[in-house]
Tab-separated table of C-alpha atoms and ligand atoms in Angstrom:
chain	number	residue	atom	x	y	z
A	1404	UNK	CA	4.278	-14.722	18.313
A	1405	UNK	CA	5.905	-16.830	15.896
A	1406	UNK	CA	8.992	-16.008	14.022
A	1407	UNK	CA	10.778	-17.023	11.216
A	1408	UNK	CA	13.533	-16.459	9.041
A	1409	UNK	CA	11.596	-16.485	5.683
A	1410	UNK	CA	14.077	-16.626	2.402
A	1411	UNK	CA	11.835	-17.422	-0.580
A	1412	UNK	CA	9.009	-16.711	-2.644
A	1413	UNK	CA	6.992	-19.869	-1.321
A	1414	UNK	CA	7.539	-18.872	2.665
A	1415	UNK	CA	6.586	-15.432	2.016
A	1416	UNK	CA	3.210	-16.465	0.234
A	1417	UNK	CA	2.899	-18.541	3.479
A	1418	UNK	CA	3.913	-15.484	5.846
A	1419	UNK	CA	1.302	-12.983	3.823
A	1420	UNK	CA	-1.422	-15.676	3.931
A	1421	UNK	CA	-0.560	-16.148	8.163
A	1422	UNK	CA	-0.879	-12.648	8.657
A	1423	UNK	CA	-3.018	-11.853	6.123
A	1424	UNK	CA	-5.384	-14.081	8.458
A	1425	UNK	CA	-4.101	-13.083	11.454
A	1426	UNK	CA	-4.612	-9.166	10.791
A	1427	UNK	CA	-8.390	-9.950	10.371
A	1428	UNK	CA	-8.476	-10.438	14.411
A	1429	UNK	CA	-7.458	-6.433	14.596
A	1430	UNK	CA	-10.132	-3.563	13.606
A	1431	UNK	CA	-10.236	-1.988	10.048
A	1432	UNK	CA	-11.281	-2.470	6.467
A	1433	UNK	CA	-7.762	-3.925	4.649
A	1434	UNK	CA	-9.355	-7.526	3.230
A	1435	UNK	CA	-7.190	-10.772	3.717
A	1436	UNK	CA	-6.572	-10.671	0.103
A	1437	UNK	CA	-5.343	-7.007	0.311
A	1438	UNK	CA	-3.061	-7.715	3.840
A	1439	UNK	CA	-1.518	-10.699	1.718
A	1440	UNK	CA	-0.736	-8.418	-1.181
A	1441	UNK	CA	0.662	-5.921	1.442
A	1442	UNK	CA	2.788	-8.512	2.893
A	1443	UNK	CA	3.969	-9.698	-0.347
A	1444	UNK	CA	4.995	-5.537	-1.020
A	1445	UNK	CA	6.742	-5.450	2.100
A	1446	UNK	CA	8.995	-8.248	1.509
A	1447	UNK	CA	9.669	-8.651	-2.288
A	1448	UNK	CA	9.755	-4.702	-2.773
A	1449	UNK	CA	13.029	-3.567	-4.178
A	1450	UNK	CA	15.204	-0.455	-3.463
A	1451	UNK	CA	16.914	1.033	0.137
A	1452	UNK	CA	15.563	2.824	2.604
A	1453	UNK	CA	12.408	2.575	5.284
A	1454	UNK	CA	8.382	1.040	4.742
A	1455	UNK	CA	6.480	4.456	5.052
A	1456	UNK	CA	2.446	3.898	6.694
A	1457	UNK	CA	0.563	7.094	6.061
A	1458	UNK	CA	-2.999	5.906	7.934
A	1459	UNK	CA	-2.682	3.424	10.927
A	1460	UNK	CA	-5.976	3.490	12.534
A	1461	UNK	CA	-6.278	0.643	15.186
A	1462	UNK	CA	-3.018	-1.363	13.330
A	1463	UNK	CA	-4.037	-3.778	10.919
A	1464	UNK	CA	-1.745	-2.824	8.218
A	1465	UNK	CA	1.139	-1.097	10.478
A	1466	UNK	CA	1.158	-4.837	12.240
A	1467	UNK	CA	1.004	-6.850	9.126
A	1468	UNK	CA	4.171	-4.268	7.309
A	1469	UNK	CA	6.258	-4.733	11.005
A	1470	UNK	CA	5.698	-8.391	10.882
A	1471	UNK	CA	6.953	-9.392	7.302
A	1472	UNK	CA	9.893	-7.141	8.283
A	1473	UNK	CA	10.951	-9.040	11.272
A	1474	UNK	CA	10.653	-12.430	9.439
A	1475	UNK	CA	12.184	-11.432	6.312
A	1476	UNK	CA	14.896	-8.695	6.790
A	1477	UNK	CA	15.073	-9.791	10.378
A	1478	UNK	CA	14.934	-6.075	11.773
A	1479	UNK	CA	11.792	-4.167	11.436
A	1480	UNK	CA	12.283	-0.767	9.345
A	1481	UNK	CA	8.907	0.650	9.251
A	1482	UNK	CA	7.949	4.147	10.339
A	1483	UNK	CA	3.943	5.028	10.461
A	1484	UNK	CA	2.332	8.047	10.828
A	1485	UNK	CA	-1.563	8.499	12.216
A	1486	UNK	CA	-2.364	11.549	14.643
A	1487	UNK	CA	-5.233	8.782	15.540
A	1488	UNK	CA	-8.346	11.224	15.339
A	1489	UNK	CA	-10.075	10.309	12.182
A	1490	UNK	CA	-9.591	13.812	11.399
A	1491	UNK	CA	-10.861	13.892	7.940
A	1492	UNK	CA	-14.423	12.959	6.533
A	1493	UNK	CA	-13.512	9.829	4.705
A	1494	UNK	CA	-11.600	8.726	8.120
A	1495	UNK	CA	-13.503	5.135	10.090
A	1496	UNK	CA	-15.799	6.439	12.838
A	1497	UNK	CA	-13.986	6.139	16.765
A	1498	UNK	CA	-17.147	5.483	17.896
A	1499	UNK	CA	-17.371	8.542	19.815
A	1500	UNK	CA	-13.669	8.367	21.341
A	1501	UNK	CA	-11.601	11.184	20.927
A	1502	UNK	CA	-8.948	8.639	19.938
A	1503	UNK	CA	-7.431	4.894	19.050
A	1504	UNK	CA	-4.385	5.632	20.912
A	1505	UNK	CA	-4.925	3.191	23.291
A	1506	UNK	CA	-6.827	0.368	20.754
A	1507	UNK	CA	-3.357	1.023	18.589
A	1508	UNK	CA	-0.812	0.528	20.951
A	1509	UNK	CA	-3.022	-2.664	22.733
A	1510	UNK	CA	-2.945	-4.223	19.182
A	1511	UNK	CA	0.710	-3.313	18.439
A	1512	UNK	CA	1.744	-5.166	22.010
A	1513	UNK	CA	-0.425	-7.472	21.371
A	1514	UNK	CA	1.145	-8.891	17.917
A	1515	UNK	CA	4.656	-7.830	19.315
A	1516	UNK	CA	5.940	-5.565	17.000
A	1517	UNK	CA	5.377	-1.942	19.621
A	1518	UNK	CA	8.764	-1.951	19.947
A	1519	UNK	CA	9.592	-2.101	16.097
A	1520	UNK	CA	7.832	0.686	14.834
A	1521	UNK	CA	9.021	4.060	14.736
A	1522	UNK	CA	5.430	5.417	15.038
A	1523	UNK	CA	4.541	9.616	14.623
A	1524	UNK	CA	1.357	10.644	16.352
A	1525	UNK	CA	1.107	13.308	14.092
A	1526	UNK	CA	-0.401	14.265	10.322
A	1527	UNK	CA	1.450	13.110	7.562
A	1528	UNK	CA	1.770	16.780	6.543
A	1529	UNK	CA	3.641	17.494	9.742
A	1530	UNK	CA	5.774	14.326	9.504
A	1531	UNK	CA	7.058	15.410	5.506
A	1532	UNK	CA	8.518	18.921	6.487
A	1533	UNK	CA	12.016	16.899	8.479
A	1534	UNK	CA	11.430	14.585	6.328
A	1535	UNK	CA	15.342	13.345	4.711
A	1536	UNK	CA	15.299	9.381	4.745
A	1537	UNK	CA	14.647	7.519	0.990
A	1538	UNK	CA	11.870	5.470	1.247
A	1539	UNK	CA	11.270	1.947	-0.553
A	1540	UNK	CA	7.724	1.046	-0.034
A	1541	UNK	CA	5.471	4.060	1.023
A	1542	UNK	CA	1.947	2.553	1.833
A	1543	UNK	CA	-0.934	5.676	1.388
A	1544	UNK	CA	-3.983	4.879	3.545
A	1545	UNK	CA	-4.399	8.108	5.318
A	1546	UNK	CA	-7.158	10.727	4.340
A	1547	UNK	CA	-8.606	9.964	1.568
A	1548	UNK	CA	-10.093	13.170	0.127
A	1549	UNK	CA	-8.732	13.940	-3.162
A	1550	UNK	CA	-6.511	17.116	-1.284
A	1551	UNK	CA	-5.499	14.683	1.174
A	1552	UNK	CA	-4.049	11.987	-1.494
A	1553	UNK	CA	-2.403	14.673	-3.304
A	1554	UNK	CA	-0.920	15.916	-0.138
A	1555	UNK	CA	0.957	12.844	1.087
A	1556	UNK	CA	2.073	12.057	-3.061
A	1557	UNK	CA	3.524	15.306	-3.311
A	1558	UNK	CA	5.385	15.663	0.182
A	1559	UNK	CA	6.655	11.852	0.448
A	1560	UNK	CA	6.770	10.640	-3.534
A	1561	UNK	CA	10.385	12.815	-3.559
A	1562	UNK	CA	11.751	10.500	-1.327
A	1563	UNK	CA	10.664	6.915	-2.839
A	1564	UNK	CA	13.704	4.806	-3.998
A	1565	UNK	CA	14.690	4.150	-7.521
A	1566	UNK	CA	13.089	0.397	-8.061
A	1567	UNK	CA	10.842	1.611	-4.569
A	1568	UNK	CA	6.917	0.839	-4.552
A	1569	UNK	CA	4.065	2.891	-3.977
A	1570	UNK	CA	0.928	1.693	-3.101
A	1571	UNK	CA	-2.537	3.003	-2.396
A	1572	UNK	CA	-5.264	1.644	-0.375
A	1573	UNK	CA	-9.291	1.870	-1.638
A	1574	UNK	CA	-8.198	3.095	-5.452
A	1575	UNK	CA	-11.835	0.858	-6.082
A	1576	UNK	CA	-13.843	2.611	-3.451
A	1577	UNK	CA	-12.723	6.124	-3.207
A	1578	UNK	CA	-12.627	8.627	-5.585
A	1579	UNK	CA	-10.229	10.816	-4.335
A	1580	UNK	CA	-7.477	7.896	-4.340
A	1581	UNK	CA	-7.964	6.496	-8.116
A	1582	UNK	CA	-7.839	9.992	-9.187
A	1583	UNK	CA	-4.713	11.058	-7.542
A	1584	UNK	CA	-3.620	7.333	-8.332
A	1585	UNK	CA	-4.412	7.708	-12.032
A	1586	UNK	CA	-3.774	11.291	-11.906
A	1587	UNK	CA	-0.046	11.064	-10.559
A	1588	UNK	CA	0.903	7.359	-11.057
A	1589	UNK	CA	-0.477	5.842	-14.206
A	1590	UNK	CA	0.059	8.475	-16.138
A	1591	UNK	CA	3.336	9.768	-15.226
A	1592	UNK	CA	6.550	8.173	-17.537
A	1593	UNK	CA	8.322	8.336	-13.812
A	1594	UNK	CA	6.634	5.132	-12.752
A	1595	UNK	CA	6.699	1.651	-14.596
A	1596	UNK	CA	5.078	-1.679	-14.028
A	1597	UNK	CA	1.355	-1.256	-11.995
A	1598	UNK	CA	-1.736	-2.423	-11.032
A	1599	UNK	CA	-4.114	-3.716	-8.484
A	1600	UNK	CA	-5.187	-6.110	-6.249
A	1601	UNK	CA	-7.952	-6.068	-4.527
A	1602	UNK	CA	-8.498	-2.024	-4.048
A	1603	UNK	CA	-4.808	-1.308	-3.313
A	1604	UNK	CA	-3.846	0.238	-6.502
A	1605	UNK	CA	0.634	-0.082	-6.549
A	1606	UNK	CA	3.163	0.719	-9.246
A	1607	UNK	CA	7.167	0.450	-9.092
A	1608	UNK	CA	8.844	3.824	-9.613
A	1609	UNK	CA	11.317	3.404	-12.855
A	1610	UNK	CA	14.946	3.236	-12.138
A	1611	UNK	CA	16.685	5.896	-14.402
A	1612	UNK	CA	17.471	4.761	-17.670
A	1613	UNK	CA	15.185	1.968	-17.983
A	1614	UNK	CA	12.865	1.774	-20.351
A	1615	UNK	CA	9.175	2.333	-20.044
A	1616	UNK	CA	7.618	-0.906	-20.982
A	1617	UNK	CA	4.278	-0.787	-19.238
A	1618	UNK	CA	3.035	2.939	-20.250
A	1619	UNK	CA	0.133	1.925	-22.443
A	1620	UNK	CA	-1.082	-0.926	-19.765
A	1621	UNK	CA	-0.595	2.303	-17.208
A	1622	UNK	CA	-2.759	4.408	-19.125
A	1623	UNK	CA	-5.553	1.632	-19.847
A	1624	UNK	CA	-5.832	1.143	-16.123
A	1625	UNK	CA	-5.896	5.311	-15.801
A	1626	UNK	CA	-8.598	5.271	-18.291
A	1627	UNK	CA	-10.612	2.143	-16.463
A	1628	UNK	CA	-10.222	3.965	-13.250
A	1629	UNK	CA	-11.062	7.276	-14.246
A	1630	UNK	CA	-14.353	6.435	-15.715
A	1631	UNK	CA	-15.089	4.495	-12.296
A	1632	UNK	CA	-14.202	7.274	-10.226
A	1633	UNK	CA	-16.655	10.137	-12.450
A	1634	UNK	CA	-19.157	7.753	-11.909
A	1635	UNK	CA	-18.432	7.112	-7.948
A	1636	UNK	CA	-18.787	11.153	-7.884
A	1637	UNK	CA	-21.960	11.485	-9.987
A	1638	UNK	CA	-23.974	10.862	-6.765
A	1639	UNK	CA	-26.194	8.584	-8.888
A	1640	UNK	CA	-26.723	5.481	-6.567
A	1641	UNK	CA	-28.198	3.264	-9.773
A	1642	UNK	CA	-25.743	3.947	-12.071
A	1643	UNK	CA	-22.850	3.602	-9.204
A	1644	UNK	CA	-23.867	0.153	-8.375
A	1645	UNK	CA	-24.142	-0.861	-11.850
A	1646	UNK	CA	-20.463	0.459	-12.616
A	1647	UNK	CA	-19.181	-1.237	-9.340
A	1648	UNK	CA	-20.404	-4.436	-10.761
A	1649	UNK	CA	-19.055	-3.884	-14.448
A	1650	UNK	CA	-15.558	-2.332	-12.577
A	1651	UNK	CA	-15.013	-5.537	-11.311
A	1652	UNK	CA	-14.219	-7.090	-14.662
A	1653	UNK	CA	-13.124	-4.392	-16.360
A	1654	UNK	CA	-10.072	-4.135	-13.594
A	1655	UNK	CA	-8.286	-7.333	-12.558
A	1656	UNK	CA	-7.779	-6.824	-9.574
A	1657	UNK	CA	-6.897	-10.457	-8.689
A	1658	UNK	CA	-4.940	-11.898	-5.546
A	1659	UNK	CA	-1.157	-11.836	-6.469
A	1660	UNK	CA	1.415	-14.101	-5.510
A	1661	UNK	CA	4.908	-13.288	-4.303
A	1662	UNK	CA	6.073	-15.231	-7.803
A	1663	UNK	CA	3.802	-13.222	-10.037
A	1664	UNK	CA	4.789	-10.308	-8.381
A	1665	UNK	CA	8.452	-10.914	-8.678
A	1666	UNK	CA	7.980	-11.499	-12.318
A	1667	UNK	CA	6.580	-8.240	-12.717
A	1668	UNK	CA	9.015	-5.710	-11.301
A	1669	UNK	CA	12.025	-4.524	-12.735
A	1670	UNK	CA	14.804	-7.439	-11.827
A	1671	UNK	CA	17.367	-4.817	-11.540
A	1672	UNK	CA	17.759	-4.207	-8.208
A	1673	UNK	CA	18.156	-7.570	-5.729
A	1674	UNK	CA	15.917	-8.190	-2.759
A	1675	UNK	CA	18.045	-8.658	0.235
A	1676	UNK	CA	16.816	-11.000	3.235
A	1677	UNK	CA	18.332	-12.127	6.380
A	1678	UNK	CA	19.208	-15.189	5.326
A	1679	UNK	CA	20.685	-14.013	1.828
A	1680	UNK	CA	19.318	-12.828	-1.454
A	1681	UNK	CA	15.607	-13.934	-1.957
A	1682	UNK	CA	16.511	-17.231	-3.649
A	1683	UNK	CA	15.194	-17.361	-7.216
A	1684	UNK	CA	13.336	-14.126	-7.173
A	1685	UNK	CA	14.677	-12.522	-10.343
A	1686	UNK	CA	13.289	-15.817	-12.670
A	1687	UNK	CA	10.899	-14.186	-14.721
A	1688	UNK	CA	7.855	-16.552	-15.102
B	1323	SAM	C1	-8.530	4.061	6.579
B	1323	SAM	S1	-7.771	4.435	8.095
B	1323	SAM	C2	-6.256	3.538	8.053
B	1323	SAM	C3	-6.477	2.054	8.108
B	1323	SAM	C4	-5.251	1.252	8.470
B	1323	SAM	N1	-4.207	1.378	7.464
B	1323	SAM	C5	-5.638	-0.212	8.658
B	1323	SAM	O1	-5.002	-1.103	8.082
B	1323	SAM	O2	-6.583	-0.476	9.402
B	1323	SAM	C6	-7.293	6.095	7.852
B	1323	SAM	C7	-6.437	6.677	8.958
B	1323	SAM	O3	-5.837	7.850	8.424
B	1323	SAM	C8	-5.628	8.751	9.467
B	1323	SAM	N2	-5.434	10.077	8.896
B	1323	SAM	C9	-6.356	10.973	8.493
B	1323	SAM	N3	-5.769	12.088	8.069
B	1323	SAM	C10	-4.428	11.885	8.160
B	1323	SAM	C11	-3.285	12.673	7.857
B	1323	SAM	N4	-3.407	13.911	7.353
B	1323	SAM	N5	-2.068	12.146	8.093
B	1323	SAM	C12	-1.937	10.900	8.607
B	1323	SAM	N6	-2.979	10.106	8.905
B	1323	SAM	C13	-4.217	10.597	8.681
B	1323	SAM	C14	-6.851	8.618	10.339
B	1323	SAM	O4	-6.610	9.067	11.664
B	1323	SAM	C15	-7.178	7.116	10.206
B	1323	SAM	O5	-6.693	6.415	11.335
């Protein structure tokens, strides 16, 4: 395993795009593009407290999120929760296994980051009703029924930091997600800048006081997304494919750099690394 100290925007584009590669060599459906993005989350996302996975499966994600933590905060802070059963419908298939305990922890040794994670073999659900510690980047990727969604937003949204990011995985695929993504996110004042990149829809919650700059872009996206998703649930296959293919221009949903990202989010709140405040990541583009 190679380590780093990584202190700017440049090495963490180079970081997300290692692991972003590497990740592809461990099961599950998060795209390089989308592991990138992740990785640029995890280490330019503002606010104190812990990286939150709700949805593990065999470790893609939970390995990319321990990773960027070790080379850029130089301590991993991540806790994830699975019970690893593809309990719910929209859950990948085990393949007949009663469980990717084993596939999980084999990946996690095998990118060295087992020992880093604070991992709960337990629902999400189960994990919320202790739950005390202020989260700054909670990563949703768990069941993905609309219930289920709605469930981890409302027990684990409470706790995100002021400045802290939240971040949904297959907002483009899954109904259930863009609705509880527009639902909840876009059109609530409590959140501020959003958007998405490849299908992980993300938005920064608003520090108090600030001004909210980015509600009509919000509530274009909510519109966008909404229309996609009644169309995703009409159950017909002609008109879904046709929308797929007009979704993808009518959201950008474009690769993002750690730079363009940076220039996004509300500068109020510094970035701390190991090796010092991310240098030049408050210059707005
Ligand atoms: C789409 S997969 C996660 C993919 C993973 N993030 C990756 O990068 O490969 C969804 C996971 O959510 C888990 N899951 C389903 N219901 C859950 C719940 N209520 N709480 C926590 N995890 C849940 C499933 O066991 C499954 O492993």
């Amino acid at each position: 395993m190679m380590t780093t100290t990584v202190t700017n925007q440049d090495e963490v584009d180079s970081l997300a795009e290692r692991l972003a590669t590497e990740s592809q060599g461990y099961a599950g459906h998060l795209t390089e593009r989308e592991g990138a993005f992740l990785a640029v989350l995890a280490a330019h996302g503002p606010g104190e407290g812990v990286v939150l996975e709700i949805g593990s499966f065999k470790g893609r994600s939970t390995i990319i999120l321990a990773r960027v933590e070790q080379e850029t905060k130089g301590r991993s802070n991540v806790v994830a929760v699975d019970p690893l059963t593809s309990p719910s419908v929209t859950d990948p298939s085990l393949d007949g296994a009663a469980s990717c305990r084993d596939v999980f922890f084999g990946n996690l040794e095998r990118a060295g980051v087992r020992e880093s994670i604070e991992f709960h073999e337990c629902t999400a659900h189960k994990l919320s009703l202790d739950w005390v510690r202020s989260i700054r980047l909670l990563w949703i990727d768990g069941d993905h029924t609309y219930d289920g969604v709605t469930s981890d937003f409302v027990d684990f949204s409470p706790h995100l930091a002021p400045g802290g990011i939240i971040a949904f995985h297959d907002v483009m695929h899954c109904a259930g997600v863009t609705r509880v993504f527009a639902e909840r996110v876009l059109r609530s004042g409590s959140f501020g800048v959003a958007g998405v990149v490849g299908s992980i829809g993300w938005a920064q919650l608003r520090v108090r006081g600030s001004v909210d700059a980015h509600a009509r872009d919000r509530f274009r996206l909510a519109d966008r997304l909404e229309h996609h998703a009644a169309v995703v649930e009409s159950g017909d296959s002609r008109r879904k494919k046709a929308f797929a293919k007009l979704l993808r221009w009518r959201v950008p949903h474009d690769a993002m750099t750690a730079q363009e990202f940076v220039s996004k989010i509300d500068p109020g709140i510094p970035v701390q690394f190991a090796g010092g405040v991310a240098s030049g990541s408050r210059t707005r583009s």
